[in-house]
Every structure is written in C-alpha cells, then in structure tokens.
Coordinates of C-alpha atoms in Angstrom, one line a residue:
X15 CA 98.1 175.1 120.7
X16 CA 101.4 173.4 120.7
X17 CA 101.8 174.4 124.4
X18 CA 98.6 172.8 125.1
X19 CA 99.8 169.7 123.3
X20 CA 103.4 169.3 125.2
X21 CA 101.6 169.9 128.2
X22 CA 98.9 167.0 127.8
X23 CA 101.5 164.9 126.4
X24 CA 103.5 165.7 129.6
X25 CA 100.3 164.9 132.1
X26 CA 99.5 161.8 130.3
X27 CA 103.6 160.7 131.1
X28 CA 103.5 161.8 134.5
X29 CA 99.8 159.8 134.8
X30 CA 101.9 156.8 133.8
X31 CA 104.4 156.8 135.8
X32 CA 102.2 157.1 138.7
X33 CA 100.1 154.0 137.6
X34 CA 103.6 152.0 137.8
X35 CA 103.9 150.6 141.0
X36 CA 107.0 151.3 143.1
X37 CA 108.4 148.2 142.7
X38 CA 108.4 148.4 139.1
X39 CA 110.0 151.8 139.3
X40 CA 112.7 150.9 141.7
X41 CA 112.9 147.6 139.3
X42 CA 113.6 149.9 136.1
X43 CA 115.9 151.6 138.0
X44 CA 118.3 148.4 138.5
X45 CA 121.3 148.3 136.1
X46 CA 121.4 144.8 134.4
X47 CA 122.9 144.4 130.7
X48 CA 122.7 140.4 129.7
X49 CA 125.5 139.0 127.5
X50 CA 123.9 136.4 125.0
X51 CA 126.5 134.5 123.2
X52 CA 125.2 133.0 119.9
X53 CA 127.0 129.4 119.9
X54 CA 124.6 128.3 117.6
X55 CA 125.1 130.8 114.8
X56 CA 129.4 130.3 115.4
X57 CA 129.0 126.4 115.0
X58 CA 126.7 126.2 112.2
X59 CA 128.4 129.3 110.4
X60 CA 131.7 127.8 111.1
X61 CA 134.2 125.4 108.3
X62 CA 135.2 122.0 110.0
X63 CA 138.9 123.9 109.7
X64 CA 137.0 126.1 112.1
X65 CA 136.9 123.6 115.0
X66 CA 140.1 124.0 117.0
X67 CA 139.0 127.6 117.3
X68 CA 135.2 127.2 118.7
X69 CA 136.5 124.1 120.9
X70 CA 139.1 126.7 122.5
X71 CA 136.3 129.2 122.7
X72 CA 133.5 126.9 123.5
X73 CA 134.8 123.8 125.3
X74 CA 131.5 123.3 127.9
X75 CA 129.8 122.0 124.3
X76 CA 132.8 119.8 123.4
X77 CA 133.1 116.7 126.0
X78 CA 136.0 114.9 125.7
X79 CA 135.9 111.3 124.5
X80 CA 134.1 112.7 120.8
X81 CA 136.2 112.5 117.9
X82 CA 136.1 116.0 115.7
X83 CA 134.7 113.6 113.1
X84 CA 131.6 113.8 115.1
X85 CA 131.3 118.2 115.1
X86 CA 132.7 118.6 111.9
X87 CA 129.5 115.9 110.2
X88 CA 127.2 117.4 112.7
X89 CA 128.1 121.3 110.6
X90 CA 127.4 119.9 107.3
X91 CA 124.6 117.7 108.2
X92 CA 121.6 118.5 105.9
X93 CA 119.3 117.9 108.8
X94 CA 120.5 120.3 111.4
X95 CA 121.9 122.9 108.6
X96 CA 117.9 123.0 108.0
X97 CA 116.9 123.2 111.6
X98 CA 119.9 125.7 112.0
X99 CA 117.5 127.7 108.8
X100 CA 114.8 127.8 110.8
X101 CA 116.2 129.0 113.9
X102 CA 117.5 131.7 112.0
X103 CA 114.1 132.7 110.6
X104 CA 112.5 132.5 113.7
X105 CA 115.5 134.2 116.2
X106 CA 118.2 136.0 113.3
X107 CA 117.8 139.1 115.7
X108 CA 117.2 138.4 119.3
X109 CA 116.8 141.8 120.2
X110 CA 113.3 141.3 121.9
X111 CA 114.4 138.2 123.5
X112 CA 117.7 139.8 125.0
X113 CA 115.4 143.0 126.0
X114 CA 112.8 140.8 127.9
X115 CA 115.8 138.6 129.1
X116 CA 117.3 142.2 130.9
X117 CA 114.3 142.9 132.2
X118 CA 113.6 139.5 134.0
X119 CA 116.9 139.9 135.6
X120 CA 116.0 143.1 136.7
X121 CA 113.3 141.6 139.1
X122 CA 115.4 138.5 139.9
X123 CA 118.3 141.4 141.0
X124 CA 115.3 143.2 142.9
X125 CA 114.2 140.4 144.8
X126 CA 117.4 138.7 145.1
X127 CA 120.4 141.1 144.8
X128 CA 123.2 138.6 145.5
X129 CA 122.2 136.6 142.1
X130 CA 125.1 136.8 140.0
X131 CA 123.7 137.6 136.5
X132 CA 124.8 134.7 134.0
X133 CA 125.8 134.6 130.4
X134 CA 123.3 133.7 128.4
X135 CA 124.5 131.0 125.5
X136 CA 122.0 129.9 122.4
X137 CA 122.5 126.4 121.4
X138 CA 120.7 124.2 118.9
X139 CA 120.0 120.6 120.9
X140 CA 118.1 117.4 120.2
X141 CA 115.0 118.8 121.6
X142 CA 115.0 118.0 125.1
X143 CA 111.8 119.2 126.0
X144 CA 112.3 118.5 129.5
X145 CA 115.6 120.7 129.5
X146 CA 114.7 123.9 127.5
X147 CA 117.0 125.8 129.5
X148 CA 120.0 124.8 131.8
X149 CA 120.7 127.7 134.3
X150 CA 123.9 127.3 136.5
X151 CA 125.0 130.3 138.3
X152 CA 127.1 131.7 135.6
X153 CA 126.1 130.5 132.8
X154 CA 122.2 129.9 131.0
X155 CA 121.9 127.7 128.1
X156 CA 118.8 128.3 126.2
X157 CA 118.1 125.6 123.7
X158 CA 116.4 127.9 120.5
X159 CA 114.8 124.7 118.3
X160 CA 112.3 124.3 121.2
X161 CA 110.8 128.0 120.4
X162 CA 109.9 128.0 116.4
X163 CA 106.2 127.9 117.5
X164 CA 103.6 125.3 118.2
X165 CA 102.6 124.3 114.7
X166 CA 106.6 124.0 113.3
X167 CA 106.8 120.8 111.2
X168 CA 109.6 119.7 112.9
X169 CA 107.8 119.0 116.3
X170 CA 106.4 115.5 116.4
X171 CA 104.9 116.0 119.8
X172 CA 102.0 115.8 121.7
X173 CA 99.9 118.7 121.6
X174 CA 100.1 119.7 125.8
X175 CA 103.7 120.0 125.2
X176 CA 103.8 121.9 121.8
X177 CA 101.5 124.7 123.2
X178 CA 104.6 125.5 125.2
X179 CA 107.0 125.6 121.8
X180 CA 106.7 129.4 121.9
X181 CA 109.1 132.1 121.7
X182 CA 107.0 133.9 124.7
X183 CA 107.6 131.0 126.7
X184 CA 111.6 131.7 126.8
X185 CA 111.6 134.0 129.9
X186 CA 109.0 131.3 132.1
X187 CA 111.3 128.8 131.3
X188 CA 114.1 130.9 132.8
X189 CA 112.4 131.8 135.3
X190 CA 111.6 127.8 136.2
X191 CA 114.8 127.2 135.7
X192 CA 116.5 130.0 138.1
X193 CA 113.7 128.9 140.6
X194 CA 115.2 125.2 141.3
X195 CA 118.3 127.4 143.2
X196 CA 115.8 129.3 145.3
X197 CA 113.3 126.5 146.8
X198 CA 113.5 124.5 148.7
X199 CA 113.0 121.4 147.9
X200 CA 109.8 119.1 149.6
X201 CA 110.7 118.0 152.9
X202 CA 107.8 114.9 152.6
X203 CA 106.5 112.9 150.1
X204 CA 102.6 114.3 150.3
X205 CA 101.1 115.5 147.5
X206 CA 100.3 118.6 149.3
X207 CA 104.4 119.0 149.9
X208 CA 104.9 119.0 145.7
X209 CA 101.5 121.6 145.2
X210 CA 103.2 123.6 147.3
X211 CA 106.8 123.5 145.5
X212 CA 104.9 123.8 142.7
X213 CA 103.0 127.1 143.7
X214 CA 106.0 128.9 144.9
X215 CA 107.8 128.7 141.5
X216 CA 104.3 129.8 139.7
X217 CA 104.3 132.6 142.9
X218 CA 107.8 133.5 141.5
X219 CA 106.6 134.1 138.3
X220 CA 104.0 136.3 139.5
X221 CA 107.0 139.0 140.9
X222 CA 109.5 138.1 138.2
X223 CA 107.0 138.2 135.3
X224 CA 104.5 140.6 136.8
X225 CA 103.3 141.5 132.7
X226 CA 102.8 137.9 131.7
X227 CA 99.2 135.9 132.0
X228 CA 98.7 133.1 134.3
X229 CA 98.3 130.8 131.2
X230 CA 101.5 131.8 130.1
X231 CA 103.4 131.1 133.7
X232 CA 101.9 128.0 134.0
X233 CA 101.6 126.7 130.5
X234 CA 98.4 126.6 129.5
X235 CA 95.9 128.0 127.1
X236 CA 93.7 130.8 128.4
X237 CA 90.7 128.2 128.1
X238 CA 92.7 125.9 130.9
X239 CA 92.6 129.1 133.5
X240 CA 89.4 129.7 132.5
X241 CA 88.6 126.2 133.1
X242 CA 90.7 125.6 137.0
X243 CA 88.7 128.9 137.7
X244 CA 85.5 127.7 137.6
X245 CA 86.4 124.3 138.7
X246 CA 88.6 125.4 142.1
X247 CA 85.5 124.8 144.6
X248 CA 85.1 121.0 142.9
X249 CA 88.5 120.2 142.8
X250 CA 89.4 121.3 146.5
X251 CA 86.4 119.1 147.2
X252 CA 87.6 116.5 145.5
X253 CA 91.3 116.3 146.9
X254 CA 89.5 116.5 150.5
X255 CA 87.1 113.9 150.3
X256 CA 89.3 111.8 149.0
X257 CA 92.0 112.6 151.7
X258 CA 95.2 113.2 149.1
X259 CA 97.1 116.0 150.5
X260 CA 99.0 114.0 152.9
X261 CA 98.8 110.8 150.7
X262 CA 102.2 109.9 149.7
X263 CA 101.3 107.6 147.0
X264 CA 104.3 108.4 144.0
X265 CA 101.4 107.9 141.2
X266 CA 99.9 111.2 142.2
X267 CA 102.1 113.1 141.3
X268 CA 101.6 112.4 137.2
X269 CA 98.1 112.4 138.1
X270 CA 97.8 116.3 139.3
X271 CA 101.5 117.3 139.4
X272 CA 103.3 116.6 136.3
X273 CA 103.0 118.5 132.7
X274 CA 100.1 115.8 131.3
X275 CA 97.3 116.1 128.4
X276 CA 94.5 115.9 131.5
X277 CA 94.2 115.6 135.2
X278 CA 93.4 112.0 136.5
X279 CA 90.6 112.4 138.5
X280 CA 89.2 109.4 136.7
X281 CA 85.7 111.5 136.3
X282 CA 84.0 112.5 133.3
X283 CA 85.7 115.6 134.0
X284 CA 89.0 114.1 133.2
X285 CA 88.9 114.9 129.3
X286 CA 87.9 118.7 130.1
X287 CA 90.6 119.3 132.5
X288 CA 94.4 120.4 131.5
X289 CA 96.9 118.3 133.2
X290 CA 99.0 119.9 136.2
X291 CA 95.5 120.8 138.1
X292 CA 97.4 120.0 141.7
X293 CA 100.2 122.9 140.5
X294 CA 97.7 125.5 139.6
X295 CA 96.0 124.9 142.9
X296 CA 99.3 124.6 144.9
X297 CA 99.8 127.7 142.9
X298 CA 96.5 129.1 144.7
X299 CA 97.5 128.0 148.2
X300 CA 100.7 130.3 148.0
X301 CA 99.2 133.2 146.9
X302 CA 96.4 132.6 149.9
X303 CA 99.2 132.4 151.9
X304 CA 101.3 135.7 150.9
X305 CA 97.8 137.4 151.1
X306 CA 97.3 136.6 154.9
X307 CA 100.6 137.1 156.3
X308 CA 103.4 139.3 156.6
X309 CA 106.3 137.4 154.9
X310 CA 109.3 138.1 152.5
X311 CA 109.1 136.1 149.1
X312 CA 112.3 134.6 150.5
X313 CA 110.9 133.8 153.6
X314 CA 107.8 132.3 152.0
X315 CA 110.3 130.1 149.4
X316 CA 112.1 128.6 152.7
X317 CA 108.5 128.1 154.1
X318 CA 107.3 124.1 154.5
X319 CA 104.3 123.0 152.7
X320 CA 102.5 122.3 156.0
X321 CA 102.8 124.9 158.1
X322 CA 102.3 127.6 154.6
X323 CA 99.4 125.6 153.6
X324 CA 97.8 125.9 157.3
X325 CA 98.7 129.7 157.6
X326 CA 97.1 130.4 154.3
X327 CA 93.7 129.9 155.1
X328 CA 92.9 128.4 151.8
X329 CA 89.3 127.8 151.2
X330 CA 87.7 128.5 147.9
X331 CA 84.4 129.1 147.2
X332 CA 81.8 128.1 144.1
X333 CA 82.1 131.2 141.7

C-alpha cells in the first residue's frame, strides 16, 4: 500500500510539472538571490551616537546640506517611531516579499538576461504615492509605509489610490518601475501613443507576473475588470466616434490615462467606470497585437504606437 502511495504521489508531481509551461521551467531554473538591505530597521533601531556609522554605510539617504540635528530628531520622533511600529508589524520578516522579489527577477533575467539584478533597500518615506519604488540599475528603493494595507489609519487618501496600499502590490510596482528602462517612450502626443505605453508595461506584467490577476497588474478591484470587460465594445465605440486616438489634446490623458477615481467620458457611465479605462484598453491593443504577429517582447517594447496598433487588428466585440 505504501508503494501504491509513493507512486501516486510521484504521478501527481510528474502531472505537475508537465502543466508548467516551459517557460516557467526554464524560468525556475535561472539562478537569482536578491540582497534586501533593511535601512529602515538600521535607522530607526539606531542611537543618534549611531549616525556617523549609517551615514558611512548609507550615504545615498543622507544629502549633504542637512544638519545631523535633522536624522538624529527624525529617530526619536514619536510620529515616525510609530509608523516605524507599524511597519514592523506589517513587514518584521520579509521572507515572502524577498521570495516573490527572487522570483520576479527570475522572469526579468529570462526575458532580459543583460539586467543587472539590483540591491533591494527598505526605506520608510513621507508617503510618496507617486514614487513607491525608485529602481535605478543597481539599486531599488522600496518605500514599506505605502504597503500596511488599504484600511491603515495612517492613510488619509482617496480611496482609488488606497486600494493599491497593499503588500501584494510590491512586486507590480517593481515591475512598473523596472519597465520605464525598457520602453520606449511615445514618440507623439496622441492619446493612442500613451494607451499604447501604457499597454506594454501592463503586457510586461503579463510575462513577469504570469501568477498575478489583471486587477492586481493594473490596480484595480476585480469589479473594475469585470466592469472594462463588459464595457470594451462601448468604450472602443466611444473613442472612435469621437475621433480621440490621434487627438493630442494634454487633458485626455487624466481623462482615460492617469490613476483617477473614474473615467471622464462625461456619460452617466462615468460614476461606474474606474479611472485609467484608456490603459486597460491600450493594455488590450498590445496583447491583440502579440497574438497576431510573430514578434519578441523586446521587439514589441521598441514597437511605435501606430504601426503596433494597425498590426494588431484590434476590434472588439459586444460580449
């Protein structure tokens, strides 16, 4: 009987492995070790007598022109030591987060083997929401107090934003941020040129993240696919008959480009819609595209927005 067992057991592993795409196995096969250094545990643990020491070890996080009085109030602050509390409830091990952290630079290293893999540094920052993580070639800065989860009592922002104030949203942020070095940028001012910057960092998610949801690349709530779904037909529609993808009008782009609380369509649809409608269906358009020809992901990055939107022979229909 135990035979029968071990041998079942085995099947069922061998079963698995099959299911795994190539990819994925030549991806786990990739050796990639990420070294996360914990600056904000060796600030807030550390005495202002301390200082000289993490400036010499540290000094990126120390511009000149600050007088120590500045680092050594910020360590005994009662307001950041608290923050500082909560990081530490939220992130004390980052084991998962260094894990998942590996394994996204696995599939970067796939697709681009040149990338240099970076240090990754925790800080604690003033909640720049619009710079969650810093990535420049050898170094990552990942800013913890913007991950303590949607509903932390700290975050006195609106809603569209907070739903992104997860820990699971630490590896798309990376991955954003490692895709600014890798697209290029819009060669024209149309709105169709920024959906289709926009889809090719979403399409980069969908190789470097292949386990994470489309909500979760994108930012949304599972309601807000749902929602662009059954909504793709109308909204095509819309941008046609209203001849936008070559409109170069700036104020689109915080219409149906930009992180927003709803699209601007000025309908009644408006309050239904999540903001960022243009990205999810430049996001479309890519995907369309890498469907219908035979490109590399690098090739398609390098693509521009006219000629990848023409080949992609993009045309939803009504679900």
């Amino acid at each position: 009987m135990k035979k029968i067992f071990t041998l079942l057991a085995f099947v069922f592993f061998a079963f698995g492995c099959d299911k795994k795409s190539k990819v994925e196995q030549a991806v786990e096969e990739i050796p990639v070790s990420v070294q996360v250094e914990r600056f904000d545990k060796a600030f807030f643990e550390a005495k202002p007598q301390d200082l000289p020491k993490l400036k010499a070890e540290y000094p990126l996080f120390f511009p000149k022109g600050n007088d120590d009085k500045v680092w050594t109030d910020k360590m005994q602050n009662p307001q950041w030591r608290e923050l500082y509390q909560e990081v530490q409830k939220k992130f004390g091990n980052f084991e998962k987060e260094t894990e998942g952290i590996d394994a996204l630079f696995k599939h970067i290293k796939y697709y681009f083997p040149a990338t240099k893999v970076p240090k990754v540094v925790t800080v604690i920052a003033e909640m720049d929401y619009q710079n969650k993580v810093i990535y420049a070639d050898s170094v990552m800065i990942v800013s913890l107090e913007l991950y303590l989860g949607k509903d932390h009592r700290f975050y006195q922002f609106p809603d569209y934003l907070k739903q992104n104030f997860e820990p699971e949203q630490i590896l798309p942020d990376i991955a954003s941020a490692f895709s600014v070095g890798k697209i290029a940028p819009p060669q024209e001012n149309t709105l169709l040129s920024y959906m289709v910057y926009a889809g090719k960092e979403l399409y980069l998610k969908d190789m470097l993240l292949p386990d994470y949801t489309d909500a979760q690349k994108i930012g949304y709530k599972p309601e807000q696919i749902k929602w662009c779904e059954e909504n793709q037909a109308d909204m095509w529609r819309f941008f046609i008959d209203n001849t936008l993808l070559y409109d170069t009008d700036q104020k689109l782009l915080p219409r149906f480009i930009n992180p927003a609380p709803f699209s601007k369509f000025y309908l009644e649809i408006d309050n239904e819609s999540p903001g960022q409608v243009g990205a999810w269906l430049g996001w479309q358009i890519v995907r369309a595209y890498m469907r219908n020809n035979e490109v590399s992901l690098e090739q398609m990055l390098q693509t521009d927005s006219k000629t990848l939107f023409e080949q992609s022979k993009y045309k939803p229909k009504k679900p």
